């Protein structure tokens, strides 16, 4: 049974990347409902793109799946959810929450989160977390975070 779930996850991700969104949703939804963080992330991306909600983005569903995946330390989900909070796209703007999500993904060494976090420190509000306080307004550390992100990306 476990191999079937892994196969469905792989097939669902492949279908998503090949643009077969309906197939992807059919394969991934049962896994997402069971708590698979990768399937949850892909379901969120389907809803963000509008493919999961049949051609109109469904932010409520996307945020639900991103939140569930983020709670399991999925760095892409943390970064995407952080972006939505930072920009207020589909939700209320909450830059403090965005920074926390970016920081969680940075700890997992996810390069896009490093770039977003650096930009949040440069252009956003004062950081609120311990990592933010540690870095503070030291521009050289912000530049270092962005350079590390660039090299990894």
PDB file of N, CA and C in Angstrom, residues 54-137:
ATOM      1  N   UNK A  54     -10.841  25.170 -10.879  1.00  0.00           N
ATOM      2  CA  UNK A  54     -11.347  25.256 -12.257  1.00  0.00           C
ATOM      3  C   UNK A  54     -11.224  26.673 -12.810  1.00  0.00           C
ATOM      4  N   UNK A  55      -9.982  27.127 -12.922  1.00  0.00           N
ATOM      5  CA  UNK A  55      -9.602  28.314 -13.684  1.00  0.00           C
ATOM      6  C   UNK A  55      -9.785  29.650 -12.977  1.00  0.00           C
ATOM      7  N   UNK A  56     -10.146  29.636 -11.721  1.00  0.00           N
ATOM      8  CA  UNK A  56     -10.163  30.864 -10.942  1.00  0.00           C
ATOM      9  C   UNK A  56      -9.447  30.552  -9.637  1.00  0.00           C
ATOM     10  N   UNK A  57      -8.415  31.332  -9.286  1.00  0.00           N
ATOM     11  CA  UNK A  57      -7.701  31.029  -8.044  1.00  0.00           C
ATOM     12  C   UNK A  57      -8.640  30.974  -6.846  1.00  0.00           C
ATOM     13  N   UNK A  58      -8.402  29.998  -5.999  1.00  0.00           N
ATOM     14  CA  UNK A  58      -9.173  29.836  -4.771  1.00  0.00           C
ATOM     15  C   UNK A  58      -8.177  29.985  -3.616  1.00  0.00           C
ATOM     16  N   UNK A  59      -8.028  31.221  -3.156  1.00  0.00           N
ATOM     17  CA  UNK A  59      -7.029  31.504  -2.131  1.00  0.00           C
ATOM     18  C   UNK A  59      -7.347  30.827  -0.807  1.00  0.00           C
ATOM     19  N   UNK A  60      -8.608  30.728  -0.472  1.00  0.00           N
ATOM     20  CA  UNK A  60      -8.983  30.094   0.794  1.00  0.00           C
ATOM     21  C   UNK A  60      -8.483  28.644   0.838  1.00  0.00           C
ATOM     22  N   UNK A  61      -8.737  27.900  -0.230  1.00  0.00           N
ATOM     23  CA  UNK A  61      -8.265  26.507  -0.297  1.00  0.00           C
ATOM     24  C   UNK A  61      -6.744  26.450  -0.383  1.00  0.00           C
ATOM     25  N   UNK A  62      -6.151  27.324  -1.174  1.00  0.00           N
ATOM     26  CA  UNK A  62      -4.690  27.331  -1.319  1.00  0.00           C
ATOM     27  C   UNK A  62      -4.025  27.581   0.026  1.00  0.00           C
ATOM     28  N   UNK A  63      -4.510  28.567   0.751  1.00  0.00           N
ATOM     29  CA  UNK A  63      -3.917  28.905   2.053  1.00  0.00           C
ATOM     30  C   UNK A  63      -4.117  27.765   3.046  1.00  0.00           C
ATOM     31  N   UNK A  64      -5.273  27.112   2.982  1.00  0.00           N
ATOM     32  CA  UNK A  64      -5.519  25.969   3.867  1.00  0.00           C
ATOM     33  C   UNK A  64      -4.463  24.889   3.651  1.00  0.00           C
ATOM     34  N   UNK A  65      -4.225  24.542   2.386  1.00  0.00           N
ATOM     35  CA  UNK A  65      -3.257  23.480   2.088  1.00  0.00           C
ATOM     36  C   UNK A  65      -1.826  23.931   2.375  1.00  0.00           C
ATOM     37  N   UNK A  66      -1.514  25.187   2.107  1.00  0.00           N
ATOM     38  CA  UNK A  66      -0.171  25.695   2.421  1.00  0.00           C
ATOM     39  C   UNK A  66       0.073  25.669   3.926  1.00  0.00           C
ATOM     40  N   UNK A  67      -0.938  26.049   4.683  1.00  0.00           N
ATOM     41  CA  UNK A  67      -0.801  26.042   6.143  1.00  0.00           C
ATOM     42  C   UNK A  67      -0.541  24.624   6.653  1.00  0.00           C
ATOM     43  N   UNK A  68      -1.316  23.669   6.166  1.00  0.00           N
ATOM     44  CA  UNK A  68      -1.128  22.279   6.600  1.00  0.00           C
ATOM     45  C   UNK A  68       0.261  21.766   6.238  1.00  0.00           C
ATOM     46  N   UNK A  69       0.702  22.064   5.040  1.00  0.00           N
ATOM     47  CA  UNK A  69       2.030  21.634   4.608  1.00  0.00           C
ATOM     48  C   UNK A  69       3.122  22.361   5.388  1.00  0.00           C
ATOM     49  N   UNK A  70       2.928  23.651   5.628  1.00  0.00           N
ATOM     50  CA  UNK A  70       3.904  24.444   6.387  1.00  0.00           C
ATOM     51  C   UNK A  70       4.087  23.914   7.797  1.00  0.00           C
ATOM     52  N   UNK A  71       3.006  23.483   8.399  1.00  0.00           N
ATOM     53  CA  UNK A  71       3.060  22.942   9.767  1.00  0.00           C
ATOM     54  C   UNK A  71       3.913  21.686   9.846  1.00  0.00           C
ATOM     55  N   UNK A  72       4.154  21.060   8.699  1.00  0.00           N
ATOM     56  CA  UNK A  72       5.010  19.868   8.641  1.00  0.00           C
ATOM     57  C   UNK A  72       6.405  20.223   8.148  1.00  0.00           C
ATOM     58  N   UNK A  73       6.750  21.510   8.190  1.00  0.00           N
ATOM     59  CA  UNK A  73       8.092  22.003   7.822  1.00  0.00           C
ATOM     60  C   UNK A  73       8.418  21.810   6.350  1.00  0.00           C
ATOM     61  N   UNK A  74       7.441  22.019   5.489  1.00  0.00           N
ATOM     62  CA  UNK A  74       7.678  21.957   4.047  1.00  0.00           C
ATOM     63  C   UNK A  74       8.168  23.342   3.615  1.00  0.00           C
ATOM     64  N   UNK A  75       9.450  23.477   3.225  1.00  0.00           N
ATOM     65  CA  UNK A  75      10.011  24.818   2.981  1.00  0.00           C
ATOM     66  C   UNK A  75       9.371  25.580   1.828  1.00  0.00           C
ATOM     67  N   UNK A  76       8.988  24.896   0.765  1.00  0.00           N
ATOM     68  CA  UNK A  76       8.324  25.602  -0.339  1.00  0.00           C
ATOM     69  C   UNK A  76       6.975  26.148   0.111  1.00  0.00           C
ATOM     70  N   UNK A  77       6.247  25.354   0.887  1.00  0.00           N
ATOM     71  CA  UNK A  77       4.945  25.805   1.386  1.00  0.00           C
ATOM     72  C   UNK A  77       5.131  26.993   2.336  1.00  0.00           C
ATOM     73  N   UNK A  78       6.125  26.921   3.200  1.00  0.00           N
ATOM     74  CA  UNK A  78       6.397  28.028   4.115  1.00  0.00           C
ATOM     75  C   UNK A  78       6.714  29.302   3.339  1.00  0.00           C
ATOM     76  N   UNK A  79       7.501  29.174   2.295  1.00  0.00           N
ATOM     77  CA  UNK A  79       7.897  30.333   1.502  1.00  0.00           C
ATOM     78  C   UNK A  79       6.715  30.891   0.727  1.00  0.00           C
ATOM     79  N   UNK A  80       5.932  30.032   0.125  1.00  0.00           N
ATOM     80  CA  UNK A  80       4.770  30.484  -0.641  1.00  0.00           C
ATOM     81  C   UNK A  80       3.737  31.142   0.271  1.00  0.00           C
ATOM     82  N   UNK A  81       3.475  30.531   1.410  1.00  0.00           N
ATOM     83  CA  UNK A  81       2.530  31.110   2.360  1.00  0.00           C
ATOM     84  C   UNK A  81       3.065  32.436   2.884  1.00  0.00           C
ATOM     85  N   UNK A  82       4.356  32.494   3.141  1.00  0.00           N
ATOM     86  CA  UNK A  82       4.976  33.748   3.562  1.00  0.00           C
ATOM     87  C   UNK A  82       4.791  34.834   2.528  1.00  0.00           C
ATOM     88  N   UNK A  83       4.948  34.481   1.268  1.00  0.00           N
ATOM     89  CA  UNK A  83       4.770  35.452   0.183  1.00  0.00           C
ATOM     90  C   UNK A  83       3.338  35.994   0.169  1.00  0.00           C
ATOM     91  N   UNK A  84       2.371  35.107   0.340  1.00  0.00           N
ATOM     92  CA  UNK A  84       0.976  35.547   0.341  1.00  0.00           C
ATOM     93  C   UNK A  84       0.720  36.508   1.502  1.00  0.00           C
ATOM     94  N   UNK A  85       1.248  36.181   2.671  1.00  0.00           N
ATOM     95  CA  UNK A  85       1.086  37.078   3.811  1.00  0.00           C
ATOM     96  C   UNK A  85       1.836  38.395   3.589  1.00  0.00           C
ATOM     97  N   UNK A  86       3.015  38.316   3.023  1.00  0.00           N
ATOM     98  CA  UNK A  86       3.827  39.524   2.828  1.00  0.00           C
ATOM     99  C   UNK A  86       3.144  40.489   1.860  1.00  0.00           C
ATOM    100  N   UNK A  87       2.589  39.954   0.777  1.00  0.00           N
ATOM    101  CA  UNK A  87       1.984  40.802  -0.253  1.00  0.00           C
ATOM    102  C   UNK A  87       0.499  41.066  -0.017  1.00  0.00           C
ATOM    103  N   UNK A  88      -0.115  40.248   0.827  1.00  0.00           N
ATOM    104  CA  UNK A  88      -1.549  40.379   1.035  1.00  0.00           C
ATOM    105  C   UNK A  88      -2.356  39.785  -0.106  1.00  0.00           C
ATOM    106  N   UNK A  89      -1.725  38.939  -0.885  1.00  0.00           N
ATOM    107  CA  UNK A  89      -2.418  38.306  -2.011  1.00  0.00           C
ATOM    108  C   UNK A  89      -3.326  37.192  -1.489  1.00  0.00           C
ATOM    109  N   UNK A  90      -4.636  37.405  -1.594  1.00  0.00           N
ATOM    110  CA  UNK A  90      -5.604  36.412  -1.160  1.00  0.00           C
ATOM    111  C   UNK A  90      -5.827  36.353   0.331  1.00  0.00           C
ATOM    112  N   UNK A  91      -5.190  37.238   1.084  1.00  0.00           N
ATOM    113  CA  UNK A  91      -5.324  37.256   2.540  1.00  0.00           C
ATOM    114  C   UNK A  91      -4.947  38.640   3.049  1.00  0.00           C
ATOM    115  N   UNK A  92      -5.120  38.853   4.330  1.00  0.00           N
ATOM    116  CA  UNK A  92      -4.685  40.119   4.910  1.00  0.00           C
ATOM    117  C   UNK A  92      -3.162  40.163   4.944  1.00  0.00           C
ATOM    118  N   UNK A  93      -2.607  41.332   4.721  1.00  0.00           N
ATOM    119  CA  UNK A  93      -1.156  41.503   4.813  1.00  0.00           C
ATOM    120  C   UNK A  93      -0.717  41.293   6.254  1.00  0.00           C
ATOM    121  N   UNK A  94       0.324  40.470   6.418  1.00  0.00           N
ATOM    122  CA  UNK A  94       0.888  40.223   7.743  1.00  0.00           C
ATOM    123  C   UNK A  94       2.379  39.973   7.556  1.00  0.00           C
ATOM    124  N   UNK A  95       3.142  41.061   7.464  1.00  0.00           N
ATOM    125  CA  UNK A  95       4.566  40.928   7.185  1.00  0.00           C
ATOM    126  C   UNK A  95       5.314  40.235   8.316  1.00  0.00           C
ATOM    127  N   UNK A  96       4.882  40.420   9.545  1.00  0.00           N
ATOM    128  CA  UNK A  96       5.536  39.736  10.665  1.00  0.00           C
ATOM    129  C   UNK A  96       5.391  38.223  10.515  1.00  0.00           C
ATOM    130  N   UNK A  97       4.203  37.765  10.164  1.00  0.00           N
ATOM    131  CA  UNK A  97       3.968  36.319   9.952  1.00  0.00           C
ATOM    132  C   UNK A  97       4.776  35.825   8.759  1.00  0.00           C
ATOM    133  N   UNK A  98       4.861  36.643   7.715  1.00  0.00           N
ATOM    134  CA  UNK A  98       5.654  36.269   6.534  1.00  0.00           C
ATOM    135  C   UNK A  98       7.104  36.059   6.901  1.00  0.00           C
ATOM    136  N   UNK A  99       7.663  36.965   7.695  1.00  0.00           N
ATOM    137  CA  UNK A  99       9.071  36.854   8.092  1.00  0.00           C
ATOM    138  C   UNK A  99       9.293  35.570   8.885  1.00  0.00           C
ATOM    139  N   UNK A 100       8.376  35.249   9.776  1.00  0.00           N
ATOM    140  CA  UNK A 100       8.504  34.008  10.562  1.00  0.00           C
ATOM    141  C   UNK A 100       8.510  32.793   9.640  1.00  0.00           C
ATOM    142  N   UNK A 101       7.615  32.763   8.661  1.00  0.00           N
ATOM    143  CA  UNK A 101       7.565  31.640   7.720  1.00  0.00           C
ATOM    144  C   UNK A 101       8.844  31.567   6.888  1.00  0.00           C
ATOM    145  N   UNK A 102       9.319  32.704   6.404  1.00  0.00           N
ATOM    146  CA  UNK A 102      10.577  32.715   5.646  1.00  0.00           C
ATOM    147  C   UNK A 102      11.715  32.177   6.505  1.00  0.00           C
ATOM    148  N   UNK A 103      11.768  32.623   7.752  1.00  0.00           N
ATOM    149  CA  UNK A 103      12.842  32.175   8.645  1.00  0.00           C
ATOM    150  C   UNK A 103      12.792  30.662   8.870  1.00  0.00           C
ATOM    151  N   UNK A 104      11.591  30.129   9.010  1.00  0.00           N
ATOM    152  CA  UNK A 104      11.457  28.679   9.183  1.00  0.00           C
ATOM    153  C   UNK A 104      12.015  27.936   7.974  1.00  0.00           C
ATOM    154  N   UNK A 105      11.756  28.455   6.789  1.00  0.00           N
ATOM    155  CA  UNK A 105      12.265  27.823   5.568  1.00  0.00           C
ATOM    156  C   UNK A 105      13.763  28.040   5.414  1.00  0.00           C
ATOM    157  N   UNK A 106      14.269  29.175   5.877  1.00  0.00           N
ATOM    158  CA  UNK A 106      15.716  29.442   5.830  1.00  0.00           C
ATOM    159  C   UNK A 106      16.462  28.428   6.693  1.00  0.00           C
ATOM    160  N   UNK A 107      15.902  28.114   7.852  1.00  0.00           N
ATOM    161  CA  UNK A 107      16.521  27.122   8.730  1.00  0.00           C
ATOM    162  C   UNK A 107      16.641  25.780   8.011  1.00  0.00           C
ATOM    163  N   UNK A 108      15.715  25.512   7.097  1.00  0.00           N
ATOM    164  CA  UNK A 108      15.758  24.283   6.298  1.00  0.00           C
ATOM    165  C   UNK A 108      16.617  24.443   5.048  1.00  0.00           C
ATOM    166  N   UNK A 109      17.294  25.596   4.941  1.00  0.00           N
ATOM    167  CA  UNK A 109      18.261  25.884   3.873  1.00  0.00           C
ATOM    168  C   UNK A 109      17.612  26.004   2.498  1.00  0.00           C
ATOM    169  N   UNK A 110      16.409  26.578   2.451  1.00  0.00           N
ATOM    170  CA  UNK A 110      15.687  26.756   1.198  1.00  0.00           C
ATOM    171  C   UNK A 110      16.051  28.119   0.611  1.00  0.00           C
ATOM    172  N   UNK A 111      16.738  28.111  -0.510  1.00  0.00           N
ATOM    173  CA  UNK A 111      17.308  29.325  -1.100  1.00  0.00           C
ATOM    174  C   UNK A 111      16.271  30.410  -1.410  1.00  0.00           C
ATOM    175  N   UNK A 112      15.132  30.111  -2.037  1.00  0.00           N
ATOM    176  CA  UNK A 112      14.171  31.186  -2.301  1.00  0.00           C
ATOM    177  C   UNK A 112      13.695  31.883  -1.020  1.00  0.00           C
ATOM    178  N   UNK A 113      13.599  31.148   0.077  1.00  0.00           N
ATOM    179  CA  UNK A 113      13.208  31.769   1.346  1.00  0.00           C
ATOM    180  C   UNK A 113      14.284  32.741   1.812  1.00  0.00           C
ATOM    181  N   UNK A 114      15.546  32.392   1.577  1.00  0.00           N
ATOM    182  CA  UNK A 114      16.632  33.300   1.943  1.00  0.00           C
ATOM    183  C   UNK A 114      16.520  34.609   1.172  1.00  0.00           C
ATOM    184  N   UNK A 115      16.220  34.505  -0.107  1.00  0.00           N
ATOM    185  CA  UNK A 115      16.072  35.708  -0.930  1.00  0.00           C
ATOM    186  C   UNK A 115      14.890  36.538  -0.443  1.00  0.00           C
ATOM    187  N   UNK A 116      13.757  35.886  -0.195  1.00  0.00           N
ATOM    188  CA  UNK A 116      12.575  36.613   0.273  1.00  0.00           C
ATOM    189  C   UNK A 116      12.812  37.245   1.638  1.00  0.00           C
ATOM    190  N   UNK A 117      13.503  36.535   2.507  1.00  0.00           N
ATOM    191  CA  UNK A 117      13.786  37.057   3.844  1.00  0.00           C
ATOM    192  C   UNK A 117      14.701  38.280   3.753  1.00  0.00           C
ATOM    193  N   UNK A 118      15.712  38.197   2.930  1.00  0.00           N
ATOM    194  CA  UNK A 118      16.602  39.340   2.752  1.00  0.00           C
ATOM    195  C   UNK A 118      15.851  40.546   2.234  1.00  0.00           C
ATOM    196  N   UNK A 119      14.975  40.325   1.281  1.00  0.00           N
ATOM    197  CA  UNK A 119      14.188  41.428   0.727  1.00  0.00           C
ATOM    198  C   UNK A 119      13.219  41.978   1.781  1.00  0.00           C
ATOM    199  N   UNK A 120      12.648  41.099   2.590  1.00  0.00           N
ATOM    200  CA  UNK A 120      11.744  41.555   3.651  1.00  0.00           C
ATOM    201  C   UNK A 120      12.495  42.419   4.653  1.00  0.00           C
ATOM    202  N   UNK A 121      13.738  42.047   4.961  1.00  0.00           N
ATOM    203  CA  UNK A 121      14.527  42.841   5.898  1.00  0.00           C
ATOM    204  C   UNK A 121      14.892  44.195   5.299  1.00  0.00           C
ATOM    205  N   UNK A 122      15.172  44.211   4.013  1.00  0.00           N
ATOM    206  CA  UNK A 122      15.563  45.468   3.371  1.00  0.00           C
ATOM    207  C   UNK A 122      14.356  46.385   3.187  1.00  0.00           C
ATOM    208  N   UNK A 123      13.238  45.840   2.702  1.00  0.00           N
ATOM    209  CA  UNK A 123      12.100  46.673   2.322  1.00  0.00           C
ATOM    210  C   UNK A 123      10.923  46.618   3.280  1.00  0.00           C
ATOM    211  N   UNK A 124      10.897  45.638   4.164  1.00  0.00           N
ATOM    212  CA  UNK A 124       9.727  45.463   5.012  1.00  0.00           C
ATOM    213  C   UNK A 124       9.859  46.123   6.358  1.00  0.00           C
ATOM    214  N   UNK A 125       8.973  45.700   7.232  1.00  0.00           N
ATOM    215  CA  UNK A 125       8.960  46.210   8.591  1.00  0.00           C
ATOM    216  C   UNK A 125      10.088  45.595   9.399  1.00  0.00           C
ATOM    217  N   UNK A 126      10.261  46.088  10.596  1.00  0.00           N
ATOM    218  CA  UNK A 126      11.307  45.575  11.479  1.00  0.00           C
ATOM    219  C   UNK A 126      11.064  44.099  11.759  1.00  0.00           C
ATOM    220  N   UNK A 127      12.085  43.242  11.639  1.00  0.00           N
ATOM    221  CA  UNK A 127      11.918  41.818  11.934  1.00  0.00           C
ATOM    222  C   UNK A 127      11.507  41.609  13.393  1.00  0.00           C
ATOM    223  N   UNK A 128      10.726  40.565  13.644  1.00  0.00           N
ATOM    224  CA  UNK A 128      10.187  40.355  14.981  1.00  0.00           C
ATOM    225  C   UNK A 128      10.713  39.101  15.669  1.00  0.00           C
ATOM    226  N   UNK A 129      11.319  38.201  14.933  1.00  0.00           N
ATOM    227  CA  UNK A 129      11.725  36.935  15.543  1.00  0.00           C
ATOM    228  C   UNK A 129      13.162  37.002  16.045  1.00  0.00           C
ATOM    229  N   UNK A 130      13.586  35.937  16.683  1.00  0.00           N
ATOM    230  CA  UNK A 130      14.954  35.881  17.199  1.00  0.00           C
ATOM    231  C   UNK A 130      15.977  35.997  16.083  1.00  0.00           C
ATOM    232  N   UNK A 131      15.759  35.293  14.979  1.00  0.00           N
ATOM    233  CA  UNK A 131      16.685  35.392  13.858  1.00  0.00           C
ATOM    234  C   UNK A 131      16.704  36.818  13.332  1.00  0.00           C
ATOM    235  N   UNK A 132      15.533  37.427  13.256  1.00  0.00           N
ATOM    236  CA  UNK A 132      15.451  38.811  12.814  1.00  0.00           C
ATOM    237  C   UNK A 132      16.189  39.747  13.749  1.00  0.00           C
ATOM    238  N   UNK A 133      16.056  39.532  15.049  1.00  0.00           N
ATOM    239  CA  UNK A 133      16.753  40.381  16.005  1.00  0.00           C
ATOM    240  C   UNK A 133      18.258  40.168  15.897  1.00  0.00           C
ATOM    241  N   UNK A 134      18.651  38.925  15.678  1.00  0.00           N
ATOM    242  CA  UNK A 134      20.069  38.604  15.566  1.00  0.00           C
ATOM    243  C   UNK A 134      20.675  39.319  14.360  1.00  0.00           C
ATOM    244  N   UNK A 135      19.948  39.323  13.247  1.00  0.00           N
ATOM    245  CA  UNK A 135      20.453  39.970  12.039  1.00  0.00           C
ATOM    246  C   UNK A 135      20.221  41.475  12.121  1.00  0.00           C
ATOM    247  N   UNK A 136      19.017  41.849  12.636  1.00  0.00           N
ATOM    248  CA  UNK A 136      18.705  43.257  12.808  1.00  0.00           C
ATOM    249  C   UNK A 136      18.836  44.035  11.517  1.00  0.00           C
ATOM    250  N   UNK A 137      19.404  45.203  11.614  1.00  0.00           N
ATOM    251  CA  UNK A 137      19.532  46.059  10.437  1.00  0.00           C
ATOM    252  C   UNK A 137      20.936  46.023   9.869  1.00  0.00           C
TER     253      UNK A 137
END
